[in-house]
mmCIF file of C-alpha atoms in Angstrom:
data_model
loop_
_atom_site.group_PDB
_atom_site.id
_atom_site.type_symbol
_atom_site.label_atom_id
_atom_site.label_comp_id
_atom_site.label_asym_id
_atom_site.label_seq_id
_atom_site.Cartn_x
_atom_site.Cartn_y
_atom_site.Cartn_z
ATOM 1 C CA MET A 94 114.587 97.063 114.606
ATOM 2 C CA ILE A 95 111.189 97.135 112.923
ATOM 3 C CA THR A 96 108.368 98.472 115.066
ATOM 4 C CA TRP A 97 104.680 98.627 114.268
ATOM 5 C CA PRO A 98 103.474 102.240 113.781
ATOM 6 C CA THR A 99 101.031 103.881 116.177
ATOM 7 C CA GLU A 100 97.363 104.066 115.187
ATOM 8 C CA ALA A 101 97.767 107.688 114.015
ATOM 9 C CA GLU A 102 100.871 106.758 111.998
ATOM 10 C CA ARG A 103 99.063 103.754 110.460
ATOM 11 C CA LEU A 104 96.173 105.953 109.354
ATOM 12 C CA GLU A 105 98.523 108.503 107.794
ATOM 13 C CA LEU A 106 100.713 105.867 106.133
ATOM 14 C CA SER A 107 97.688 103.944 104.871
ATOM 15 C CA GLN A 108 96.316 107.085 103.212
ATOM 16 C CA VAL A 109 99.654 107.795 101.514
ATOM 17 C CA MET A 110 99.968 104.170 100.370
ATOM 18 C CA GLN A 111 96.404 104.252 99.002
ATOM 19 C CA GLU A 112 97.239 107.376 96.977
ATOM 20 C CA GLU A 113 100.403 105.694 95.640
ATOM 21 C CA GLY A 114 98.520 102.573 94.532
ATOM 22 C CA PHE A 115 99.138 100.270 97.510
ATOM 23 C CA PRO A 116 95.744 99.972 99.248
ATOM 24 C CA GLY A 117 95.852 98.424 102.720
ATOM 25 C CA CYS A 118 99.635 98.804 103.038
ATOM 26 C CA VAL A 119 101.280 100.751 105.879
ATOM 27 C CA GLU A 120 104.970 99.747 105.636
ATOM 28 C CA PHE A 121 107.536 98.320 103.241
ATOM 29 C CA VAL A 122 109.859 95.538 104.338
ATOM 30 C CA ASP A 123 112.165 95.060 101.353
ATOM 31 C CA GLY A 124 112.877 96.333 97.883
ATOM 32 C CA THR A 125 114.885 95.801 94.752
ATOM 33 C CA THR A 126 117.012 97.934 92.450
ATOM 34 C CA ILE A 127 116.305 97.975 88.721
ATOM 35 C CA PRO A 128 119.310 99.075 86.622
ATOM 36 C CA LEU A 129 118.747 101.882 84.108
ATOM 37 C CA SER A 130 120.432 101.814 80.702
ATOM 38 C CA GLN A 131 120.488 105.631 80.560
ATOM 39 C CA LYS A 132 120.464 108.429 83.099
ATOM 40 C CA PRO A 133 117.048 110.158 83.104
ATOM 41 C CA PRO A 134 117.230 113.653 81.552
ATOM 42 C CA LYS A 135 115.501 115.269 84.543
ATOM 43 C CA ASP A 136 117.191 114.902 87.946
ATOM 44 C CA GLY A 137 119.475 112.167 86.620
ATOM 45 C CA SER A 138 121.827 112.425 89.599
ATOM 46 C CA HIS A 139 118.968 111.288 91.869
ATOM 47 C CA TYR A 140 119.137 107.855 90.252
ATOM 48 C CA TRP A 141 122.677 106.886 91.297
ATOM 49 C CA ASP A 142 122.753 103.843 93.545
ATOM 50 C CA ARG A 143 125.389 102.925 96.123
ATOM 51 C CA LYS A 144 127.499 101.308 93.371
ATOM 52 C CA LYS A 145 127.524 104.555 91.344
ATOM 53 C CA SER A 146 125.282 103.060 88.647
ATOM 54 C CA GLY A 147 122.040 104.448 87.300
ATOM 55 C CA ALA A 148 119.176 102.617 88.975
ATOM 56 C CA LYS A 149 115.623 102.917 90.244
ATOM 57 C CA TYR A 150 114.717 101.468 93.641
ATOM 58 C CA TYR A 151 111.331 99.808 94.070
ATOM 59 C CA ALA A 152 109.996 99.051 97.530
ATOM 60 C CA LEU A 153 108.052 95.830 97.953
ATOM 61 C CA PRO A 154 105.098 95.828 100.349
#
C-alpha cells in the first residue's frame, strides 16, 4: 500500500530529492532496469539484478 508521507517526512525527502536532481519530488512510484554490458570494476556485485544479470535500476518520479 502506498501512503503519503507525513509533513516532516515530505520535507526531508524533498531535500534529498533536490540534492539528487529531482526538485519538487518526494516519492518514486516506478522504475526501470537498464542492462549493463560489463560489470563495473568497483562494487560490481552491487549491480546484479534479480535475474542474475548486470543492471542498473533507475527510479522514475
